[in-house]
mmCIF file of C-alpha atoms in Angstrom:
data_model
loop_
_atom_site.group_PDB
_atom_site.id
_atom_site.type_symbol
_atom_site.label_atom_id
_atom_site.label_comp_id
_atom_site.label_asym_id
_atom_site.label_seq_id
_atom_site.Cartn_x
_atom_site.Cartn_y
_atom_site.Cartn_z
ATOM 1 C CA UNK A 211 0.000 0.000 0.000
ATOM 2 C CA UNK A 212 2.828 2.364 0.918
ATOM 3 C CA UNK A 213 4.534 1.832 -2.445
ATOM 4 C CA UNK A 214 1.267 2.456 -4.266
ATOM 5 C CA UNK A 215 0.792 5.700 -2.348
ATOM 6 C CA UNK A 216 4.295 6.841 -3.222
ATOM 7 C CA UNK A 217 3.791 5.939 -6.851
ATOM 8 C CA UNK A 218 0.507 7.879 -6.937
ATOM 9 C CA UNK A 219 2.230 10.874 -5.421
ATOM 10 C CA UNK A 220 5.024 10.700 -7.981
ATOM 11 C CA UNK A 221 2.497 10.382 -10.789
ATOM 12 C CA UNK A 222 0.661 13.462 -9.543
ATOM 13 C CA UNK A 223 3.920 15.423 -9.341
ATOM 14 C CA UNK A 224 4.821 14.302 -12.842
ATOM 15 C CA UNK A 225 1.415 15.303 -14.207
ATOM 16 C CA UNK A 226 1.582 18.705 -12.508
ATOM 17 C CA UNK A 227 5.054 19.354 -13.906
ATOM 18 C CA UNK A 228 3.941 18.244 -17.364
ATOM 19 C CA UNK A 229 0.870 20.497 -17.173
ATOM 20 C CA UNK A 230 2.977 23.453 -16.066
ATOM 21 C CA UNK A 231 5.482 22.860 -18.841
ATOM 22 C CA UNK A 232 3.139 22.184 -21.754
ATOM 23 C CA UNK A 233 -0.225 23.866 -21.078
ATOM 24 C CA UNK A 234 -0.652 27.620 -21.643
ATOM 25 C CA UNK A 235 -2.541 28.370 -18.427
ATOM 26 C CA UNK A 236 -3.020 31.307 -16.075
ATOM 27 C CA UNK A 237 -5.263 32.312 -13.229
ATOM 28 C CA UNK A 238 -6.270 35.762 -11.995
ATOM 29 C CA UNK A 239 -8.118 37.270 -9.090
ATOM 30 C CA UNK A 240 -11.446 38.999 -9.574
ATOM 31 C CA UNK A 241 -9.710 42.206 -10.697
ATOM 32 C CA UNK A 242 -7.777 40.414 -13.415
ATOM 33 C CA UNK A 243 -4.419 40.379 -11.648
ATOM 34 C CA UNK A 244 -2.356 37.296 -12.426
ATOM 35 C CA UNK A 245 -1.936 34.926 -9.481
ATOM 36 C CA UNK A 246 -0.578 31.933 -11.434
ATOM 37 C CA UNK A 247 1.197 31.505 -14.766
ATOM 38 C CA UNK A 248 2.430 28.192 -16.193
ATOM 39 C CA UNK A 249 5.876 27.753 -17.705
ATOM 40 C CA UNK A 250 4.215 27.386 -21.126
ATOM 41 C CA UNK A 251 2.439 30.715 -20.579
ATOM 42 C CA UNK A 252 5.749 32.377 -19.683
ATOM 43 C CA UNK A 253 7.441 30.836 -22.686
ATOM 44 C CA UNK A 254 4.938 32.117 -25.243
ATOM 45 C CA UNK A 255 4.629 35.573 -23.614
ATOM 46 C CA UNK A 256 8.416 35.845 -23.031
ATOM 47 C CA UNK A 257 7.787 37.121 -19.477
ATOM 48 C CA UNK A 258 9.108 35.394 -16.377
ATOM 49 C CA UNK A 259 6.705 34.298 -13.643
ATOM 50 C CA UNK A 260 8.055 37.056 -11.406
ATOM 51 C CA UNK A 261 7.268 39.627 -14.073
ATOM 52 C CA UNK A 262 3.722 38.347 -14.517
ATOM 53 C CA UNK A 263 2.528 37.637 -10.990
ATOM 54 C CA UNK A 264 0.539 40.540 -9.571
ATOM 55 C CA UNK A 265 0.234 42.231 -12.959
ATOM 56 C CA UNK A 266 -3.037 42.773 -14.780
ATOM 57 C CA UNK A 267 -3.595 40.767 -17.947
ATOM 58 C CA UNK A 268 -3.612 44.106 -19.781
ATOM 59 C CA UNK A 269 0.179 43.745 -19.883
ATOM 60 C CA UNK A 270 -0.366 41.341 -22.771
ATOM 61 C CA UNK A 271 -3.030 43.291 -24.637
ATOM 62 C CA UNK A 272 -2.250 43.961 -28.296
ATOM 63 C CA UNK A 273 -3.339 47.252 -29.871
ATOM 64 C CA UNK A 274 -5.034 45.399 -32.739
ATOM 65 C CA UNK A 275 -7.631 43.836 -30.442
ATOM 66 C CA UNK A 276 -10.900 45.828 -30.232
ATOM 67 C CA UNK A 277 -12.075 47.063 -26.843
ATOM 68 C CA UNK A 278 -15.485 45.555 -27.552
ATOM 69 C CA UNK A 279 -14.016 42.047 -27.403
ATOM 70 C CA UNK A 280 -12.756 42.535 -23.862
ATOM 71 C CA UNK A 281 -16.008 44.195 -22.827
ATOM 72 C CA UNK A 282 -17.851 41.094 -24.022
ATOM 73 C CA UNK A 283 -15.298 38.853 -22.293
ATOM 74 C CA UNK A 284 -15.760 40.557 -18.907
ATOM 75 C CA UNK A 285 -19.531 40.740 -19.252
ATOM 76 C CA UNK A 286 -19.609 36.988 -19.914
ATOM 77 C CA UNK A 287 -17.396 36.206 -16.908
ATOM 78 C CA UNK A 288 -19.316 38.525 -14.586
ATOM 79 C CA UNK A 289 -22.473 36.641 -15.565
ATOM 80 C CA UNK A 290 -20.832 33.450 -14.302
ATOM 81 C CA UNK A 291 -20.394 32.006 -17.799
ATOM 82 C CA UNK A 292 -17.359 30.764 -19.703
ATOM 83 C CA UNK A 293 -15.894 32.727 -22.616
ATOM 84 C CA UNK A 294 -14.277 31.289 -25.760
ATOM 85 C CA UNK A 295 -12.496 33.235 -28.473
ATOM 86 C CA UNK A 296 -9.371 34.168 -30.409
ATOM 87 C CA UNK A 297 -7.047 36.746 -28.880
ATOM 88 C CA UNK A 298 -3.959 38.418 -30.293
ATOM 89 C CA UNK A 299 -1.430 39.084 -27.535
ATOM 90 C CA UNK A 300 1.724 41.163 -27.343
ATOM 91 C CA UNK A 301 4.853 39.425 -26.017
ATOM 92 C CA UNK A 302 7.477 41.143 -23.884
ATOM 93 C CA UNK A 303 9.834 41.654 -26.869
ATOM 94 C CA UNK A 304 7.142 43.379 -28.934
ATOM 95 C CA UNK A 305 6.290 40.374 -31.072
ATOM 96 C CA UNK A 306 2.782 38.974 -31.144
ATOM 97 C CA UNK A 307 1.109 35.623 -30.911
ATOM 98 C CA UNK A 308 -2.437 34.330 -31.292
ATOM 99 C CA UNK A 309 -4.262 32.027 -28.899
ATOM 100 C CA UNK A 310 -7.656 30.405 -28.773
ATOM 101 C CA UNK A 311 -8.707 31.027 -25.169
ATOM 102 C CA UNK A 312 -11.162 29.280 -22.856
ATOM 103 C CA UNK A 313 -11.702 31.514 -19.829
ATOM 104 C CA UNK A 314 -13.991 30.775 -16.912
ATOM 105 C CA UNK A 315 -14.568 31.513 -13.226
ATOM 106 C CA UNK A 316 -13.233 29.318 -10.417
ATOM 107 C CA UNK A 317 -14.564 29.034 -6.878
ATOM 108 C CA UNK A 318 -13.359 28.383 -3.361
ATOM 109 C CA UNK A 319 -14.541 25.535 -1.143
ATOM 110 C CA UNK A 320 -17.713 27.510 -0.307
ATOM 111 C CA UNK A 321 -18.602 27.862 -3.980
ATOM 112 C CA UNK A 322 -17.774 31.545 -4.121
ATOM 113 C CA UNK A 323 -16.160 32.880 -7.305
ATOM 114 C CA UNK A 324 -12.676 34.054 -6.338
ATOM 115 C CA UNK A 325 -11.049 34.484 -9.736
ATOM 116 C CA UNK A 326 -10.762 33.348 -13.304
ATOM 117 C CA UNK A 327 -8.662 30.719 -15.064
ATOM 118 C CA UNK A 328 -7.700 30.581 -18.725
ATOM 119 C CA UNK A 329 -6.614 27.685 -20.941
ATOM 120 C CA UNK A 330 -5.105 28.633 -24.275
ATOM 121 C CA UNK A 331 -4.142 26.984 -27.563
ATOM 122 C CA UNK A 332 -1.358 28.560 -29.638
ATOM 123 C CA UNK A 333 -2.905 29.302 -33.054
ATOM 124 C CA UNK A 334 -0.246 31.707 -34.344
ATOM 125 C CA UNK A 335 0.707 29.484 -37.288
ATOM 126 C CA UNK A 336 -2.945 28.922 -38.154
ATOM 127 C CA UNK A 337 -3.624 32.676 -38.232
ATOM 128 C CA UNK A 338 -0.514 33.263 -40.360
ATOM 129 C CA UNK A 339 -1.773 30.684 -42.861
ATOM 130 C CA UNK A 340 -5.188 32.362 -42.943
ATOM 131 C CA UNK A 341 -3.515 35.710 -43.636
ATOM 132 C CA UNK A 342 -1.470 34.163 -46.450
ATOM 133 C CA UNK A 343 -4.602 32.641 -47.964
ATOM 134 C CA UNK A 344 -6.342 36.011 -47.746
ATOM 135 C CA UNK A 345 -3.431 37.691 -49.535
ATOM 136 C CA UNK A 346 -3.489 35.019 -52.239
ATOM 137 C CA UNK A 347 -7.230 35.546 -52.691
ATOM 138 C CA UNK A 348 -6.654 39.277 -53.072
ATOM 139 C CA UNK A 349 -3.939 38.586 -55.642
ATOM 140 C CA UNK A 350 -6.246 36.232 -57.507
ATOM 141 C CA UNK A 351 -8.925 38.913 -57.635
ATOM 142 C CA UNK A 352 -6.438 41.376 -59.088
ATOM 143 C CA UNK A 353 -5.320 38.875 -61.718
ATOM 144 C CA UNK A 354 -8.886 38.030 -62.639
ATOM 145 C CA UNK A 355 -9.674 41.715 -63.095
ATOM 146 C CA UNK A 356 -6.566 42.178 -65.223
ATOM 147 C CA UNK A 357 -7.483 39.269 -67.480
ATOM 148 C CA UNK A 358 -11.096 40.422 -67.667
ATOM 149 C CA UNK A 359 -9.984 43.889 -68.744
ATOM 150 C CA UNK A 360 -8.004 42.427 -71.638
ATOM 151 C CA UNK A 361 -10.743 40.148 -72.892
ATOM 152 C CA UNK A 362 -13.834 42.310 -72.337
ATOM 153 C CA UNK A 363 -14.052 43.168 -76.049
ATOM 154 C CA UNK A 364 -14.342 39.455 -76.844
ATOM 155 C CA UNK A 365 -16.881 38.811 -74.085
ATOM 156 C CA UNK A 366 -19.050 41.596 -75.508
ATOM 157 C CA UNK A 367 -19.481 39.732 -78.807
ATOM 158 C CA UNK A 368 -22.941 38.309 -79.342
ATOM 159 C CA UNK A 369 -22.002 34.654 -79.853
ATOM 160 C CA UNK A 370 -23.206 31.323 -78.696
ATOM 161 C CA UNK A 371 -22.188 30.756 -75.027
ATOM 162 C CA UNK A 372 -20.076 27.705 -75.822
ATOM 163 C CA UNK A 373 -18.240 29.406 -78.666
ATOM 164 C CA UNK A 374 -17.688 32.532 -76.583
ATOM 165 C CA UNK A 375 -16.207 30.441 -73.771
ATOM 166 C CA UNK A 376 -13.828 28.725 -76.182
ATOM 167 C CA UNK A 377 -12.717 32.033 -77.689
ATOM 168 C CA UNK A 378 -12.164 33.609 -74.280
ATOM 169 C CA UNK A 379 -10.028 30.704 -73.128
ATOM 170 C CA UNK A 380 -7.902 30.804 -76.246
ATOM 171 C CA UNK A 381 -7.446 34.579 -75.954
ATOM 172 C CA UNK A 382 -6.500 34.327 -72.280
ATOM 173 C CA UNK A 383 -3.912 31.746 -73.260
ATOM 174 C CA UNK A 384 -2.385 34.100 -75.810
ATOM 175 C CA UNK A 385 -2.208 36.835 -73.172
ATOM 176 C CA UNK A 386 -0.060 34.623 -70.973
ATOM 177 C CA UNK A 387 2.188 33.688 -73.877
ATOM 178 C CA UNK A 388 2.460 37.182 -75.353
ATOM 179 C CA UNK A 389 3.839 38.547 -72.093
ATOM 180 C CA UNK A 390 6.742 36.115 -72.453
ATOM 181 C CA UNK A 391 7.234 37.044 -76.142
ATOM 182 C CA UNK A 392 5.599 33.901 -77.501
ATOM 183 C CA UNK A 393 3.296 34.053 -80.522
ATOM 184 C CA UNK A 394 -0.379 33.297 -80.858
ATOM 185 C CA UNK A 395 0.543 30.477 -83.189
ATOM 186 C CA UNK A 396 2.436 28.777 -80.378
ATOM 187 C CA UNK A 397 -0.821 28.538 -78.441
ATOM 188 C CA UNK A 398 -2.695 27.273 -81.506
ATOM 189 C CA UNK A 399 -0.059 24.656 -82.292
ATOM 190 C CA UNK A 400 0.044 23.362 -78.719
ATOM 191 C CA UNK A 401 -3.750 23.067 -78.781
ATOM 192 C CA UNK A 402 -3.701 21.078 -82.050
ATOM 193 C CA UNK A 403 -0.795 18.865 -80.913
ATOM 194 C CA UNK A 404 -2.628 18.143 -77.665
ATOM 195 C CA UNK A 405 -5.853 17.150 -79.391
ATOM 196 C CA UNK A 406 -4.050 14.879 -81.859
ATOM 197 C CA UNK A 407 -1.906 13.192 -79.203
ATOM 198 C CA UNK A 408 -4.986 12.704 -77.007
ATOM 199 C CA UNK A 409 -6.872 10.968 -79.818
ATOM 200 C CA UNK A 410 -3.872 8.815 -80.734
ATOM 201 C CA UNK A 411 -3.542 7.774 -77.075
ATOM 202 C CA UNK A 412 -7.152 6.533 -77.000
ATOM 203 C CA UNK A 413 -8.991 9.496 -75.494
ATOM 204 C CA UNK A 414 -12.528 9.963 -76.808
ATOM 205 C CA UNK A 415 -13.045 12.810 -79.279
ATOM 206 C CA UNK A 416 -15.168 14.874 -76.876
ATOM 207 C CA UNK A 417 -12.497 15.048 -74.179
ATOM 208 C CA UNK A 418 -9.720 15.392 -76.754
ATOM 209 C CA UNK A 419 -11.559 18.472 -78.030
ATOM 210 C CA UNK A 420 -11.935 19.709 -74.436
ATOM 211 C CA UNK A 421 -8.170 19.333 -74.032
ATOM 212 C CA UNK A 422 -7.586 21.298 -77.231
ATOM 213 C CA UNK A 423 -9.735 24.138 -75.898
ATOM 214 C CA UNK A 424 -8.182 24.066 -72.398
ATOM 215 C CA UNK A 425 -4.486 23.660 -73.250
ATOM 216 C CA UNK A 426 -3.989 27.294 -74.385
ATOM 217 C CA UNK A 427 -4.401 28.223 -70.716
ATOM 218 C CA UNK A 428 -1.343 26.293 -69.546
ATOM 219 C CA UNK A 429 0.741 29.445 -69.008
ATOM 220 C CA UNK A 430 -2.015 31.899 -68.022
ATOM 221 C CA UNK A 431 -0.344 32.286 -64.626
ATOM 222 C CA UNK A 432 2.427 34.251 -66.338
ATOM 223 C CA UNK A 433 0.201 37.324 -66.185
ATOM 224 C CA UNK A 434 1.171 37.464 -62.533
ATOM 225 C CA UNK A 435 4.939 37.312 -63.103
ATOM 226 C CA UNK A 436 6.782 40.677 -63.251
ATOM 227 C CA UNK A 437 8.037 41.595 -66.748
ATOM 228 C CA UNK A 438 11.575 42.091 -65.426
ATOM 229 C CA UNK A 439 11.694 38.410 -64.498
ATOM 230 C CA UNK A 440 9.492 36.973 -67.240
ATOM 231 C CA UNK A 441 11.471 38.549 -70.102
ATOM 232 C CA UNK A 442 14.902 38.724 -68.521
ATOM 233 C CA UNK A 443 17.459 38.072 -71.304
ATOM 234 C CA UNK A 444 19.987 36.519 -68.928
ATOM 235 C CA UNK A 445 19.791 33.415 -66.769
ATOM 236 C CA UNK A 446 17.429 33.694 -63.810
ATOM 237 C CA UNK A 447 18.757 33.762 -60.280
ATOM 238 C CA UNK A 448 17.594 31.027 -57.899
ATOM 239 C CA UNK A 449 15.065 33.449 -56.385
ATOM 240 C CA UNK A 450 13.789 34.515 -59.824
ATOM 241 C CA UNK A 451 13.428 30.872 -60.822
ATOM 242 C CA UNK A 452 11.251 30.225 -57.799
ATOM 243 C CA UNK A 453 9.097 33.241 -58.694
ATOM 244 C CA UNK A 454 8.779 31.970 -62.279
ATOM 245 C CA UNK A 455 7.631 28.595 -60.972
ATOM 246 C CA UNK A 456 4.682 30.243 -59.232
ATOM 247 C CA UNK A 457 2.963 30.755 -62.588
ATOM 248 C CA UNK A 458 1.646 27.193 -62.184
ATOM 249 C CA UNK A 459 -0.115 27.886 -58.891
ATOM 250 C CA UNK A 460 -1.203 31.367 -59.999
ATOM 251 C CA UNK A 461 -2.864 29.908 -63.089
ATOM 252 C CA UNK A 462 -4.507 27.156 -61.058
ATOM 253 C CA UNK A 463 -5.889 29.572 -58.483
ATOM 254 C CA UNK A 464 -7.319 31.781 -61.241
ATOM 255 C CA UNK A 465 -9.246 28.945 -62.858
ATOM 256 C CA UNK A 466 -10.068 26.371 -60.179
ATOM 257 C CA UNK A 467 -13.145 28.100 -58.781
ATOM 258 C CA UNK A 468 -15.260 27.507 -61.891
ATOM 259 C CA UNK A 469 -17.670 24.574 -61.922
ATOM 260 C CA UNK A 470 -17.344 24.245 -65.721
ATOM 261 C CA UNK A 471 -15.532 21.084 -66.792
ATOM 262 C CA UNK A 472 -13.547 22.951 -69.434
ATOM 263 C CA UNK A 473 -12.126 25.411 -66.912
ATOM 264 C CA UNK A 474 -11.497 22.626 -64.404
ATOM 265 C CA UNK A 475 -9.377 20.875 -67.039
ATOM 266 C CA UNK A 476 -7.618 24.153 -67.819
ATOM 267 C CA UNK A 477 -6.902 24.678 -64.105
ATOM 268 C CA UNK A 478 -5.400 21.192 -63.840
ATOM 269 C CA UNK A 479 -3.195 21.743 -66.897
ATOM 270 C CA UNK A 480 -1.983 25.116 -65.589
ATOM 271 C CA UNK A 481 -1.150 23.477 -62.244
ATOM 272 C CA UNK A 482 0.563 20.312 -63.462
ATOM 273 C CA UNK A 483 2.160 20.933 -66.879
ATOM 274 C CA UNK A 484 5.610 21.315 -65.297
ATOM 275 C CA UNK A 485 5.362 18.115 -63.264
ATOM 276 C CA UNK A 486 7.676 15.351 -64.481
ATOM 277 C CA UNK A 487 6.943 11.674 -64.841
ATOM 278 C CA UNK A 488 9.763 10.715 -62.453
ATOM 279 C CA UNK A 489 8.509 13.090 -59.757
ATOM 280 C CA UNK A 490 11.238 15.734 -60.154
ATOM 281 C CA UNK A 491 8.942 18.481 -61.471
ATOM 282 C CA UNK A 492 7.007 21.241 -59.724
ATOM 283 C CA UNK A 493 5.000 22.581 -57.963
ATOM 284 C CA UNK A 494 4.025 19.402 -56.072
ATOM 285 C CA UNK A 495 6.495 16.769 -57.263
ATOM 286 C CA UNK A 496 3.787 14.491 -58.658
ATOM 287 C CA UNK A 497 4.920 11.331 -60.440
ATOM 288 C CA UNK A 498 3.554 8.935 -63.055
ATOM 289 C CA UNK A 499 -0.220 8.770 -63.268
ATOM 290 C CA UNK A 500 -0.563 11.082 -60.275
ATOM 291 C CA UNK A 501 -0.182 13.720 -62.986
ATOM 292 C CA UNK A 502 -3.371 14.276 -64.949
ATOM 293 C CA UNK A 503 -3.391 12.810 -68.461
ATOM 294 C CA UNK A 504 -4.345 16.278 -69.709
ATOM 295 C CA UNK A 505 -1.189 17.784 -68.206
ATOM 296 C CA UNK A 506 1.031 14.894 -69.380
ATOM 297 C CA UNK A 507 -0.180 15.382 -72.953
ATOM 298 C CA UNK A 508 0.167 19.178 -72.836
ATOM 299 C CA UNK A 509 3.734 18.844 -71.519
ATOM 300 C CA UNK A 510 4.760 16.843 -74.598
ATOM 301 C CA UNK A 511 2.992 19.278 -76.951
ATOM 302 C CA UNK A 512 4.408 22.390 -75.260
ATOM 303 C CA UNK A 513 8.019 21.185 -75.203
ATOM 304 C CA UNK A 514 7.858 19.907 -78.793
ATOM 305 C CA UNK A 515 6.692 23.299 -80.021
ATOM 306 C CA UNK A 516 9.090 25.291 -77.842
ATOM 307 C CA UNK A 517 12.117 23.360 -79.076
ATOM 308 C CA UNK A 518 11.059 23.456 -82.729
ATOM 309 C CA UNK A 519 10.337 27.179 -82.790
ATOM 310 C CA UNK A 520 12.808 29.966 -83.413
ATOM 311 C CA UNK A 521 12.834 32.848 -80.969
ATOM 312 C CA UNK A 522 14.891 36.016 -80.595
ATOM 313 C CA UNK A 523 16.887 34.320 -77.861
ATOM 314 C CA UNK A 524 17.422 30.921 -79.558
ATOM 315 C CA UNK A 525 17.450 28.979 -82.800
ATOM 316 C CA UNK A 526 14.960 26.226 -83.506
ATOM 317 C CA UNK A 527 16.262 22.745 -82.776
ATOM 318 C CA UNK A 528 16.733 20.270 -85.579
ATOM 319 C CA UNK A 529 14.103 17.543 -85.719
ATOM 320 C CA UNK A 530 16.646 14.796 -85.063
ATOM 321 C CA UNK A 531 17.789 16.600 -81.906
ATOM 322 C CA UNK A 532 14.191 16.953 -80.726
ATOM 323 C CA UNK A 533 13.587 13.236 -81.270
ATOM 324 C CA UNK A 534 16.780 12.403 -79.382
ATOM 325 C CA UNK A 535 15.722 14.584 -76.468
ATOM 326 C CA UNK A 536 12.319 12.925 -76.196
ATOM 327 C CA UNK A 537 13.917 9.499 -76.291
ATOM 328 C CA UNK A 538 16.339 10.540 -73.558
ATOM 329 C CA UNK A 539 13.580 12.058 -71.374
ATOM 330 C CA UNK A 540 11.171 9.159 -71.892
ATOM 331 C CA UNK A 541 10.117 7.977 -68.452
ATOM 332 C CA UNK A 542 11.935 10.879 -66.820
ATOM 333 C CA UNK A 543 10.289 14.113 -67.932
ATOM 334 C CA UNK A 544 7.559 12.568 -70.071
ATOM 335 C CA UNK A 545 5.080 9.689 -69.922
ATOM 336 C CA UNK A 546 6.883 6.888 -71.828
ATOM 337 C CA UNK A 547 3.684 5.671 -73.532
ATOM 338 C CA UNK A 548 2.900 9.172 -74.796
ATOM 339 C CA UNK A 549 6.468 9.582 -76.070
ATOM 340 C CA UNK A 550 6.169 6.345 -78.071
ATOM 341 C CA UNK A 551 2.842 7.429 -79.564
ATOM 342 C CA UNK A 552 4.192 10.887 -80.345
ATOM 343 C CA UNK A 553 7.405 9.671 -82.018
ATOM 344 C CA UNK A 554 5.570 6.962 -83.982
ATOM 345 C CA UNK A 555 3.323 9.680 -85.457
ATOM 346 C CA UNK A 556 5.714 12.621 -85.518
ATOM 347 C CA UNK A 557 5.070 13.279 -89.214
ATOM 348 C CA UNK A 558 1.483 14.246 -88.375
ATOM 349 C CA UNK A 559 2.664 16.686 -85.711
ATOM 350 C CA UNK A 560 5.114 18.257 -88.181
ATOM 351 C CA UNK A 561 2.200 18.875 -90.553
ATOM 352 C CA UNK A 562 0.447 20.872 -87.832
ATOM 353 C CA UNK A 563 3.661 22.806 -87.207
ATOM 354 C CA UNK A 564 3.907 23.652 -90.907
ATOM 355 C CA UNK A 565 0.224 24.605 -91.120
ATOM 356 C CA UNK A 566 0.475 27.122 -88.274
ATOM 357 C CA UNK A 567 4.036 28.200 -88.916
ATOM 358 C CA UNK A 568 5.158 31.551 -87.504
ATOM 359 C CA UNK A 569 5.998 34.309 -90.000
ATOM 360 C CA UNK A 570 9.644 33.920 -89.054
ATOM 361 C CA UNK A 571 9.779 30.393 -90.417
ATOM 362 C CA UNK A 572 7.992 31.009 -93.726
#
């Protein structure tokens, strides 16, 4: 019995120490002066226990918090009820942190309320993520307005809804490409390559046509990349490269909110067309069939056209060099089955290239 009692006592001491160390807890008297502060509370507030004890909780109040919140808090406690809510606090060093607080009254042995205790959960990271999401939403709204401004003349045309949607998507795709000095024919060729490769790979004609209409949007996210980076004539720095990579997520965020299948496909292509079959691509490092078939097809079409087209900053590759590259990247950058289908029918893709040739190659 004695050993059991000692063990129970040790367990209680251990639990109390663990609580003090890990739980953000404090207690105050009826005037709000701190009478107890856990180690976890001291750690997050950056005050010592000696600095906190006897002080009013106002020592932690952040200027961003409205007075009305604390008025509601005290009114709730005075009514003998418990209060729950998010509070932004100011630490001793001037930094801030967010907590989700559960505050309630506590009583003495006679049942009289003698003070208040507060349990808190650190939600600083959660609030930071919410702020980031809010900023991204604001950026998306700006980008949507920018795109809308450029295509409003097309939207105003009195056409069939389906045809108007197709024309808008194609035009938005050319906007993204034109900012990086590509031509409208690049967008058209990639669309035709994508449709043909989709049909050759066994996709039904309806969805192959959907892919043709959606693929011009693969680089729409470039509207959000600064010109100084997008059209820089020299090699990008590591930081600039990371900024360039964000065109995939920017494009996805612009398009993903639509419930139209065509725009959902376009959003997926914008998001995943730089993923690689072996998992070394971006932005998510998807591999194999984790990557949408639409994006895998568009990747082949986009690279084929980019390599075979002359630009101010490069010469067009020779066809034999393009074929060699696809053979080398088969199973690494590109879906091996799609590469085989593409190379076995490359003459048909060359015909499309010739049909929509840029002025520079005529």
